[in-house]
Every structure is written in C-alpha cells, then in structure tokens.
Amino acid sequence: MNEQNLKLEKVKKSCNVIGKVLLFFKILMIIGIVGCAIGAITSSVIGNDGLKLAFEQEEGTIGDMRINFGNGLIVLHSDEFIEEGNYLLLILLNTIAGAIVCAIGLAFFTFIGRVFKTIEKSETPFCDEVIKSLKISFIVLSIFIAVASGLGTGAITALVCWCLYTIFQYGYVLQKEADETI
C-alpha cells in the first residue's frame, strides 16, 4: 500500500469515528425534541392554573427567553408573562423554541453525517456528492448558529462555511484534473 492509500484509509477511519459521534448527538437532539414535546403536553394537561400554583409554591422563574428572528432579537421576559398570568403560554413558547433548536441541530447532524459517510465510502473526499452534501450542511449549520446564538454569529459562521466550501470546490476541481490526466 502506498502512502496515498494509507492517508485515504486514515481519512476513512476518522470519518467512521465522526459518524459514530454524530449519531450520538443526533440521538441527543431526538431526546431533546421528545422532552420538549412531553413538557408541552404535560404543561397543557396541568393547565394555566396548575402552573400558576406551581410557580407560586416554588417562587421560581424561567428566565428571559431570547428568540432570534429575521431582522432583530425578540426578548420575551418571563416576568411579564407571570405578571399577566400566562404561565402556560410561557412554558409552551419555551418548549417550542427548544424543540426548534433541537430539530435544526438534528438536521445539521444528519446532513453532516451524510458527508462523512460519503467520504468513508468513496475513493476520494472530493466528489460531487460530498460537495453537494457539504453545501447543504453548511447552510443548515449557519441557520442553526443564527437561531441559537444570534444573527452576527450566524453571519460569521456562514462566511467561514463559505470559505471552507470554496476550498473543497477547489480540491474537487484539482481531483477532477488529476483523474483526467491519468
């Protein structure tokens, strides 16, 4: 086996390991979605009056909820919901936001897992299928970061992903040229 084949085997082994790690995170995201759904259902069953009683007994607060949408940041203060007696709405908004973040994370881990699985099974990491999967994964990652951390961080992530994508595209072109010369 020559040095090039040894390096390709190392790449394939590392892709296999990453695939297993991503599977673990996908399972965590599914558990998060199910947990949010159970929280929403349980809260709905308990009802606003039951939640009010629970809050009063525990003197608890959920904290402020920050949601990033489009052009700005929406801050929902839990104190305002509590003062107005909208305990159920507060819990439901939090569980829906959590489920959305977990769903976007699940989508990202799924797409990026496909990239690594494709690299593991192919003869080169620079093929059409990898480039297409990488593009989708980077878009989902940028959206995930924008929702979870804010538009600024999402924009920076998108720029970094775009740079990495162009590097992979360049590698793909070089691979194509090398294959055509042989």
Protein backbone atom coordinates (compact mmCIF):
# COMPACT_ATOMS: atom_id res chain seq x y z
CA MET A 1 0.00 0.00 0.00
CA ASN A 2 1.43 3.36 -0.95
CA GLU A 3 1.42 6.48 1.19
CA GLN A 4 -1.59 7.97 -0.60
CA ASN A 5 -3.72 4.89 0.12
CA LEU A 6 -2.62 4.87 3.77
CA LYS A 7 -3.69 8.51 4.15
CA LEU A 8 -7.03 7.77 2.48
CA GLU A 9 -7.60 4.87 4.90
CA LYS A 10 -6.88 7.20 7.83
CA VAL A 11 -9.40 9.69 6.44
CA LYS A 12 -11.99 6.91 6.12
CA LYS A 13 -11.36 5.72 9.69
CA SER A 14 -11.69 9.24 11.07
CA CYS A 15 -14.92 9.69 9.09
CA ASN A 16 -16.23 6.48 10.65
CA VAL A 17 -15.44 7.75 14.16
CA ILE A 18 -17.04 11.13 13.43
CA GLY A 19 -20.11 9.30 12.10
CA LYS A 20 -20.49 7.49 15.43
CA VAL A 21 -20.07 10.73 17.40
CA LEU A 22 -22.67 12.45 15.20
CA LEU A 23 -25.07 9.55 15.75
CA PHE A 24 -24.75 10.16 19.50
CA PHE A 25 -25.58 13.86 19.02
CA LYS A 26 -28.50 13.01 16.74
CA ILE A 27 -29.89 10.79 19.50
CA LEU A 28 -29.46 13.68 21.98
CA MET A 29 -31.38 16.01 19.64
CA ILE A 30 -34.21 13.45 19.31
CA ILE A 31 -34.32 13.13 23.10
CA GLY A 32 -34.46 16.95 23.30
CA ILE A 33 -37.38 17.11 20.86
CA VAL A 34 -39.24 14.35 22.72
CA GLY A 35 -38.51 16.06 26.06
CA CYS A 36 -39.88 19.36 24.75
CA ALA A 37 -42.99 17.62 23.43
CA ILE A 38 -43.53 15.87 26.77
CA GLY A 39 -43.03 19.20 28.58
CA ALA A 40 -45.56 20.93 26.33
CA ILE A 41 -48.13 18.14 26.70
CA THR A 42 -47.63 17.91 30.47
CA SER A 43 -47.95 21.67 30.83
CA SER A 44 -51.12 21.67 28.73
CA VAL A 45 -52.60 18.93 30.89
CA ILE A 46 -51.69 20.76 34.10
CA GLY A 47 -53.15 23.95 32.66
CA ASN A 48 -52.51 27.57 33.42
CA ASP A 49 -53.98 27.42 36.94
CA GLY A 50 -51.90 24.40 37.90
CA LEU A 51 -48.73 26.05 36.56
CA LYS A 52 -49.57 29.25 38.44
CA LEU A 53 -49.86 27.25 41.65
CA ALA A 54 -46.55 25.51 40.97
CA PHE A 55 -44.79 28.81 40.30
CA GLU A 56 -46.18 30.36 43.45
CA GLN A 57 -45.13 27.38 45.58
CA GLU A 58 -41.62 27.27 44.14
CA GLU A 59 -41.22 31.03 43.70
CA GLY A 60 -39.45 30.10 40.50
CA THR A 61 -38.76 31.81 37.26
CA ILE A 62 -37.85 30.51 33.87
CA GLY A 63 -35.67 33.48 33.00
CA ASP A 64 -35.79 35.64 29.94
CA MET A 65 -36.29 33.93 26.63
CA ARG A 66 -34.41 35.33 23.66
CA ILE A 67 -35.51 34.39 20.18
CA ASN A 68 -33.61 35.46 17.07
CA PHE A 69 -35.82 36.05 14.04
CA GLY A 70 -35.02 37.81 10.80
CA ASN A 71 -34.09 41.41 11.41
CA GLY A 72 -33.98 41.50 15.16
CA LEU A 73 -33.96 39.94 18.53
CA ILE A 74 -37.21 39.34 20.34
CA VAL A 75 -36.84 39.17 24.10
CA LEU A 76 -39.71 37.64 25.98
CA HIS A 77 -39.39 38.43 29.67
CA SER A 78 -40.78 35.67 31.85
CA ASP A 79 -41.75 38.21 34.50
CA GLU A 80 -44.20 39.85 32.09
CA PHE A 81 -45.87 36.51 31.37
CA ILE A 82 -46.02 35.70 35.07
CA GLU A 83 -47.46 39.10 35.97
CA GLU A 84 -50.15 38.64 33.31
CA GLY A 85 -50.80 35.08 34.48
CA ASN A 86 -49.77 33.47 31.17
CA TYR A 87 -47.85 30.58 32.69
CA LEU A 88 -48.95 28.05 30.11
CA LEU A 89 -48.05 30.30 27.19
CA LEU A 90 -44.61 30.93 28.71
CA ILE A 91 -43.92 27.21 29.09
CA LEU A 92 -45.26 26.42 25.61
CA LEU A 93 -43.10 29.10 23.97
CA ASN A 94 -40.03 27.77 25.76
CA THR A 95 -40.72 24.17 24.78
CA ILE A 96 -41.43 25.13 21.17
CA ALA A 97 -38.20 27.15 20.99
CA GLY A 98 -36.27 24.22 22.47
CA ALA A 99 -37.83 21.79 20.01
CA ILE A 100 -36.98 24.07 17.07
CA VAL A 101 -33.34 24.36 18.13
CA CYS A 102 -33.13 20.58 18.59
CA ALA A 103 -34.78 19.96 15.19
CA ILE A 104 -32.32 22.25 13.42
CA GLY A 105 -29.46 20.54 15.28
CA LEU A 106 -30.82 17.14 14.23
CA ALA A 107 -30.97 18.30 10.60
CA PHE A 108 -27.39 19.56 10.76
CA PHE A 109 -26.05 16.39 12.36
CA THR A 110 -27.92 14.32 9.78
CA PHE A 111 -26.58 16.26 6.79
CA ILE A 112 -23.00 16.42 8.05
CA GLY A 113 -23.19 12.71 8.92
CA ARG A 114 -24.05 12.01 5.29
CA VAL A 115 -20.97 13.95 4.22
CA PHE A 116 -18.70 11.82 6.39
CA LYS A 117 -20.46 8.59 5.35
CA THR A 118 -20.00 9.52 1.68
CA ILE A 119 -16.30 10.29 2.22
CA GLU A 120 -15.90 6.99 4.06
CA LYS A 121 -17.38 5.02 1.14
CA SER A 122 -15.85 6.94 -1.77
CA GLU A 123 -12.40 6.80 -3.29
CA THR A 124 -11.82 10.50 -2.63
CA PRO A 125 -13.27 13.15 -0.36
CA PHE A 126 -13.53 15.42 -3.41
CA CYS A 127 -16.56 14.15 -5.32
CA ASP A 128 -19.90 15.63 -6.46
CA GLU A 129 -21.93 14.01 -3.70
CA VAL A 130 -19.64 15.28 -0.92
CA ILE A 131 -19.63 18.83 -2.33
CA LYS A 132 -23.45 18.92 -2.54
CA SER A 133 -23.91 17.46 0.95
CA LEU A 134 -21.33 19.86 2.34
CA LYS A 135 -23.18 22.85 0.87
CA ILE A 136 -26.49 21.78 2.47
CA SER A 137 -24.76 21.05 5.78
CA PHE A 138 -23.10 24.46 5.87
CA ILE A 139 -26.41 26.21 5.15
CA VAL A 140 -28.15 24.28 7.95
CA LEU A 141 -25.24 24.97 10.32
CA SER A 142 -25.40 28.70 9.60
CA ILE A 143 -29.15 28.74 10.27
CA PHE A 144 -28.67 26.73 13.48
CA ILE A 145 -26.00 29.12 14.75
CA ALA A 146 -28.09 32.16 13.78
CA VAL A 147 -31.11 30.82 15.70
CA ALA A 148 -29.12 29.62 18.70
CA SER A 149 -26.55 32.42 19.04
CA GLY A 150 -27.72 35.42 17.04
CA LEU A 151 -27.54 36.85 13.56
CA GLY A 152 -23.98 38.18 13.89
CA THR A 153 -22.55 34.84 14.92
CA GLY A 154 -24.65 33.16 12.23
CA ALA A 155 -23.26 35.52 9.58
CA ILE A 156 -19.67 34.87 10.65
CA THR A 157 -20.36 31.12 10.62
CA ALA A 158 -21.84 31.44 7.12
CA LEU A 159 -18.72 33.24 5.89
CA VAL A 160 -16.39 30.62 7.37
CA CYS A 161 -18.53 27.84 5.88
CA TRP A 162 -18.49 29.56 2.50
CA CYS A 163 -14.67 29.74 2.62
CA LEU A 164 -14.42 26.05 3.52
CA TYR A 165 -16.88 25.21 0.77
CA THR A 166 -14.81 27.07 -1.84
CA ILE A 167 -11.68 25.22 -0.62
CA PHE A 168 -13.49 21.90 -1.11
CA GLN A 169 -14.66 23.01 -4.54
CA TYR A 170 -11.05 23.80 -5.46
CA GLY A 171 -9.96 20.37 -4.21
CA TYR A 172 -12.73 18.83 -6.31
CA VAL A 173 -11.50 20.63 -9.44
CA LEU A 174 -7.92 19.51 -8.77
CA GLN A 175 -9.11 15.92 -8.20
CA LYS A 176 -11.03 16.01 -11.49
CA GLU A 177 -8.00 17.29 -13.36
CA ALA A 178 -5.76 14.65 -11.78
CA ASP A 179 -8.24 11.89 -12.69
CA GLU A 180 -8.42 13.13 -16.29
CA THR A 181 -4.63 13.16 -16.71
CA ILE A 182 -4.27 9.55 -15.55
